[in-house]
Tab-separated table of C-alpha atoms and ligand atoms in Angstrom:
chain	number	residue	atom	x	y	z
A	1	MET	CA	0.416	0.464	-28.746
A	2	THR	CA	4.098	1.345	-28.318
A	3	HIS	CA	5.475	1.840	-24.839
A	4	ASP	CA	8.304	3.913	-23.481
A	5	PHE	CA	9.749	1.346	-21.081
A	6	GLU	CA	12.803	3.508	-20.361
A	7	LYS	CA	10.525	6.277	-19.108
A	8	LEU	CA	8.451	3.810	-17.087
A	9	THR	CA	11.658	2.385	-15.552
A	10	GLN	CA	12.789	5.808	-14.358
A	11	TYR	CA	9.291	6.659	-13.145
A	12	ALA	CA	9.047	3.409	-11.171
A	13	LYS	CA	12.533	3.947	-9.705
A	14	SER	CA	11.665	7.454	-8.559
A	15	PHE	CA	8.523	6.234	-6.798
A	16	THR	CA	10.097	3.213	-5.122
A	17	GLY	CA	13.566	4.489	-4.279
A	18	LEU	CA	15.214	1.579	-6.072
A	19	THR	CA	18.834	2.721	-6.284
A	20	GLU	CA	21.935	1.108	-7.767
A	21	GLU	CA	23.162	0.473	-4.225
A	22	TYR	CA	19.986	-1.500	-3.451
A	23	GLU	CA	20.250	-3.463	-6.715
A	24	LEU	CA	23.808	-4.492	-5.794
A	25	LEU	CA	22.756	-5.399	-2.266
A	26	LEU	CA	19.956	-7.639	-3.556
A	27	LYS	CA	22.466	-9.522	-5.701
A	28	GLU	CA	24.898	-9.757	-2.770
A	29	VAL	CA	22.345	-11.334	-0.403
A	30	GLY	CA	20.737	-13.476	-3.141
A	31	PRO	CA	22.742	-16.644	-2.381
A	32	GLU	CA	21.514	-16.583	1.232
A	33	ILE	CA	17.905	-15.729	0.416
A	34	ILE	CA	17.207	-17.767	-2.746
A	35	PRO	CA	17.299	-21.231	-1.064
A	36	ASN	CA	14.357	-20.096	1.126
A	37	LEU	CA	12.103	-18.756	-1.615
A	38	LYS	CA	10.293	-22.010	-2.389
A	39	SER	CA	8.800	-21.983	1.097
A	40	VAL	CA	7.993	-18.246	0.779
A	41	THR	CA	5.990	-19.150	-2.341
A	42	GLU	CA	4.274	-22.102	-0.672
A	43	ASN	CA	3.202	-19.923	2.268
A	44	PHE	CA	2.026	-17.223	-0.133
A	45	TYR	CA	-0.239	-19.655	-1.994
A	46	ALA	CA	-1.455	-21.184	1.287
A	47	GLN	CA	-2.560	-17.683	2.332
A	48	LEU	CA	-4.106	-16.891	-1.043
A	49	SER	CA	-6.085	-20.133	-0.838
A	50	LEU	CA	-7.772	-18.850	2.317
A	51	ILE	CA	-9.297	-15.954	0.345
A	52	PRO	CA	-12.528	-17.220	-1.312
A	53	GLU	CA	-12.254	-14.736	-4.238
A	54	THR	CA	-8.960	-16.294	-5.415
A	55	LYS	CA	-10.387	-19.817	-5.797
A	56	SER	CA	-11.347	-19.740	-9.469
A	57	TYR	CA	-7.927	-18.335	-10.437
A	58	LEU	CA	-5.936	-20.948	-8.551
A	59	GLU	CA	-7.898	-24.133	-9.164
A	60	GLY	CA	-6.026	-26.755	-11.162
A	61	ARG	CA	-2.893	-24.648	-11.631
A	62	ILE	CA	-1.354	-24.142	-8.185
A	63	GLU	CA	1.762	-26.156	-9.068
A	64	SER	CA	2.534	-24.289	-12.276
A	65	LEU	CA	1.747	-20.949	-10.614
A	66	GLN	CA	4.111	-21.762	-7.755
A	67	ALA	CA	6.898	-22.651	-10.181
A	68	MET	CA	6.450	-19.367	-12.133
A	69	HIS	CA	6.219	-17.453	-8.920
A	70	THR	CA	9.378	-18.883	-7.363
A	71	GLN	CA	11.239	-18.093	-10.571
A	72	TRP	CA	10.014	-14.488	-10.460
A	73	LEU	CA	10.978	-14.158	-6.772
A	74	GLU	CA	14.490	-15.477	-7.473
A	75	GLY	CA	14.791	-12.857	-10.189
A	76	LEU	CA	14.463	-10.106	-7.574
A	77	PHE	CA	17.920	-11.194	-6.350
A	78	THR	CA	19.572	-11.794	-9.716
A	79	ASN	CA	18.038	-9.419	-12.294
A	80	ASP	CA	19.058	-5.968	-13.391
A	81	PHE	CA	16.118	-3.601	-12.903
A	82	ASP	CA	16.440	-2.210	-16.395
A	83	THR	CA	14.051	-1.596	-19.293
A	84	GLY	CA	14.065	-5.343	-20.074
A	85	TYR	CA	12.813	-6.124	-16.563
A	86	THR	CA	10.213	-3.352	-16.765
A	87	GLU	CA	8.936	-4.717	-20.063
A	88	SER	CA	8.798	-8.269	-18.700
A	89	MET	CA	6.793	-7.125	-15.634
A	90	TYR	CA	4.468	-5.119	-17.878
A	91	ARG	CA	3.847	-8.352	-19.840
A	92	VAL	CA	3.256	-10.288	-16.595
A	93	GLY	CA	0.706	-7.614	-15.650
A	94	ASP	CA	-0.902	-8.098	-19.043
A	95	VAL	CA	-1.197	-11.864	-18.455
A	96	HIS	CA	-3.131	-11.063	-15.262
A	97	VAL	CA	-5.330	-8.547	-17.110
A	98	LYS	CA	-6.115	-11.194	-19.752
A	99	VAL	CA	-7.224	-13.752	-17.136
A	100	HIS	CA	-9.400	-10.983	-15.566
A	101	LEU	CA	-7.569	-11.040	-12.257
A	102	PRO	CA	-8.985	-8.165	-10.173
A	103	VAL	CA	-6.507	-5.289	-9.847
A	104	GLU	CA	-6.455	-5.414	-6.049
A	105	PHE	CA	-4.998	-8.932	-6.256
A	106	MET	CA	-1.782	-7.250	-7.411
A	107	SER	CA	-1.251	-4.954	-4.416
A	108	GLY	CA	-2.789	-7.489	-2.017
A	109	GLY	CA	-0.562	-10.239	-3.401
A	110	MET	CA	2.568	-8.113	-3.146
A	111	THR	CA	1.725	-7.226	0.461
A	112	LEU	CA	1.395	-10.913	1.336
A	113	ILE	CA	4.750	-11.593	-0.334
A	114	ASN	CA	6.443	-8.830	1.642
A	115	ASN	CA	4.855	-10.214	4.816
A	116	GLN	CA	6.680	-13.478	4.066
A	117	LEU	CA	9.990	-11.891	3.147
A	118	ILE	CA	10.274	-9.666	6.242
A	119	PRO	CA	10.643	-12.488	8.829
A	120	LEU	CA	12.972	-14.358	6.465
A	121	VAL	CA	15.327	-11.355	6.197
A	122	VAL	CA	15.167	-10.601	9.916
A	123	GLY	CA	15.978	-14.252	10.655
A	124	LEU	CA	19.025	-14.148	8.381
A	125	PHE	CA	20.467	-10.707	9.186
A	126	HIS	CA	19.255	-9.757	12.675
A	127	SER	CA	22.793	-9.742	14.063
A	128	ASP	CA	23.633	-6.758	11.797
A	129	SER	CA	20.747	-4.323	12.236
A	130	GLU	CA	22.077	-1.793	9.703
A	131	LYS	CA	22.368	-4.446	6.968
A	132	CYS	CA	19.028	-5.943	7.935
A	133	THR	CA	17.297	-2.562	7.528
A	134	LYS	CA	18.977	-1.960	4.169
A	135	VAL	CA	18.013	-5.395	2.818
A	136	LEU	CA	14.388	-4.855	3.910
A	137	SER	CA	14.316	-1.444	2.222
A	138	ALA	CA	15.896	-2.865	-0.942
A	139	ILE	CA	13.307	-5.672	-1.106
A	140	ASN	CA	10.472	-3.215	-0.488
A	141	ALA	CA	11.810	-1.055	-3.349
A	142	ALA	CA	12.145	-4.053	-5.706
A	143	THR	CA	8.676	-5.470	-5.003
A	144	GLY	CA	7.197	-1.942	-5.252
A	145	PHE	CA	8.956	-1.492	-8.597
A	146	SER	CA	7.527	-4.798	-9.847
A	147	LEU	CA	4.039	-3.880	-8.641
A	148	LEU	CA	4.052	-0.455	-10.245
A	149	THR	CA	5.228	-1.789	-13.602
A	150	MET	CA	2.756	-4.716	-13.554
A	151	GLN	CA	-0.144	-2.421	-12.707
A	152	GLN	CA	0.624	-0.181	-15.661
A	153	SER	CA	-1.019	-2.870	-17.816
A	154	TYR	CA	-4.233	-2.555	-15.834
A	155	GLN	CA	-4.259	1.207	-16.318
A	156	GLU	CA	-3.858	0.910	-20.076
A	157	ALA	CA	-6.432	-1.883	-20.314
A	158	SER	CA	-8.921	0.343	-18.515
A	159	ILE	CA	-8.259	3.277	-20.880
A	160	ALA	CA	-8.681	0.950	-23.892
A	161	GLU	CA	-11.966	-0.342	-22.454
A	162	GLU	CA	-13.285	3.212	-21.986
A	163	LEU	CA	-12.284	4.061	-25.559
A	164	GLU	CA	-14.104	0.992	-26.921
A	165	LYS	CA	-17.198	2.072	-24.990
A	166	PHE	CA	-16.949	5.624	-26.364
A	167	LEU	CA	-16.581	4.367	-29.954
A	168	LYS	CA	-19.563	2.059	-29.551
A	169	ILE	CA	-21.801	4.758	-28.043
A	170	SER	CA	-20.749	7.499	-30.478
A	171	GLY	CA	-20.557	5.286	-33.552
A	172	MET	CA	-17.207	6.873	-34.404
A	173	SER	CA	-14.689	4.661	-36.238
A	174	LYS	CA	-11.315	3.909	-34.656
A	175	VAL	CA	-9.568	5.441	-37.681
A	176	LEU	CA	-11.468	8.728	-37.345
A	177	PHE	CA	-10.768	8.788	-33.602
A	178	SER	CA	-7.023	8.172	-34.196
A	179	ASN	CA	-6.887	10.919	-36.842
A	180	LEU	CA	-8.653	13.382	-34.534
A	181	ALA	CA	-6.429	12.403	-31.602
A	182	ALA	CA	-3.308	12.924	-33.757
A	183	ALA	CA	-4.583	16.327	-34.934
A	184	TYR	CA	-5.291	17.499	-31.381
A	185	LYS	CA	-2.027	16.136	-29.891
A	186	ASP	CA	-0.585	18.612	-27.313
B	201	HEM	C1	1.377	-9.818	-6.835
B	201	HEM	C2	2.329	-10.565	-7.212
B	201	HEM	C3	2.302	-11.533	-8.346
B	201	HEM	C4	3.332	-11.809	-9.177
B	201	HEM	C5	4.716	-11.191	-9.128
B	201	HEM	C6	2.880	-12.777	-10.126
B	201	HEM	C7	3.671	-13.330	-11.112
B	201	HEM	C8	3.182	-14.093	-12.149
B	201	HEM	C9	3.965	-14.550	-13.274
B	201	HEM	C10	5.472	-14.303	-13.450
B	201	HEM	C11	3.139	-15.192	-14.129
B	201	HEM	C12	3.525	-15.841	-15.474
B	201	HEM	C13	3.266	-14.855	-16.582
B	201	HEM	C14	3.579	-15.427	-17.954
B	201	HEM	O1	2.902	-16.365	-18.402
B	201	HEM	O2	4.525	-14.919	-18.580
B	201	HEM	C15	1.819	-15.150	-13.542
B	201	HEM	C16	0.674	-15.688	-14.110
B	201	HEM	C17	-0.515	-15.843	-13.436
B	201	HEM	N1	-0.786	-15.431	-12.164
B	201	HEM	FE1	0.367	-14.233	-11.025
B	201	HEM	N2	1.561	-13.080	-9.875
B	201	HEM	C18	1.178	-12.361	-8.775
B	201	HEM	C19	-0.059	-12.416	-8.161
B	201	HEM	C20	-1.047	-13.284	-8.506
B	201	HEM	C21	-2.233	-13.539	-7.725
B	201	HEM	C22	-2.539	-12.891	-6.368
B	201	HEM	C23	-2.972	-14.464	-8.407
B	201	HEM	C24	-4.290	-15.115	-8.101
B	201	HEM	C25	-4.836	-15.178	-6.933
B	201	HEM	C26	-2.248	-14.765	-9.644
B	201	HEM	C27	-2.692	-15.609	-10.625
B	201	HEM	C28	-2.056	-15.809	-11.827
B	201	HEM	C29	-2.663	-16.512	-12.964
B	201	HEM	C30	-4.059	-17.121	-13.010
B	201	HEM	C31	-1.689	-16.522	-13.975
B	201	HEM	C32	-1.823	-17.116	-15.378
B	201	HEM	C33	-1.349	-18.529	-15.335
B	201	HEM	C34	-1.583	-19.243	-16.654
B	201	HEM	O3	-1.263	-18.715	-17.724
B	201	HEM	O4	-2.094	-20.359	-16.571
B	201	HEM	N3	-1.090	-14.040	-9.649
B	201	HEM	N4	1.881	-14.503	-12.352
């Protein structure tokens, strides 16, 4: 399937309020925030480990997951939020789909990450309340953007699953379905 990542980027930006000003701010505060992200990740995985349903996904790979995760978190303060980023987050979503990670782990996980980032930002910028508020909003926009683009994979996987079911029940071939779908487009 081909994807319009430019369209998805704009869609995700409109829903999360991720502006150019916020992208610049994230890069500006990156050098202060990045040294603390390893402990954000460690706390995140400590919290995940308390949830029984996560056990089978974490066992035997906590260290590699933490390394990938810290790298992704650092990217929030160094990346451009462009079509390349959208595509990479779509692929990350797809990796989670392929390991059958339940969809609510995505929003739940991102909430736990934000819970860790909020006290970190307040600790660093509390003396300038205007900046502190802006950094929190920028982070919320960036994590929301990442969540929305990752979850797109789940949506498409669920549509593909429904289609497979339909083809199996109806006995229709994929080729016939594609031809009919193309004929009835719009
Ligand atoms: C919600 C925020 C999350 C982010 C941003 C995130 C990020 C990532 C990234 C960047 C990868 C590597 C993808 C690749 O191979 O290219 C990954 C893989 C993975 N993540 Fe997540 N993740 C999140 C939540 C979770 C949660 C909550 C769990 C489980 C409780 C989880 C379990 C996994 C597993 C099992 C893999 C595959 C690792 C492998 O290939 O061995 N992730 N994740």
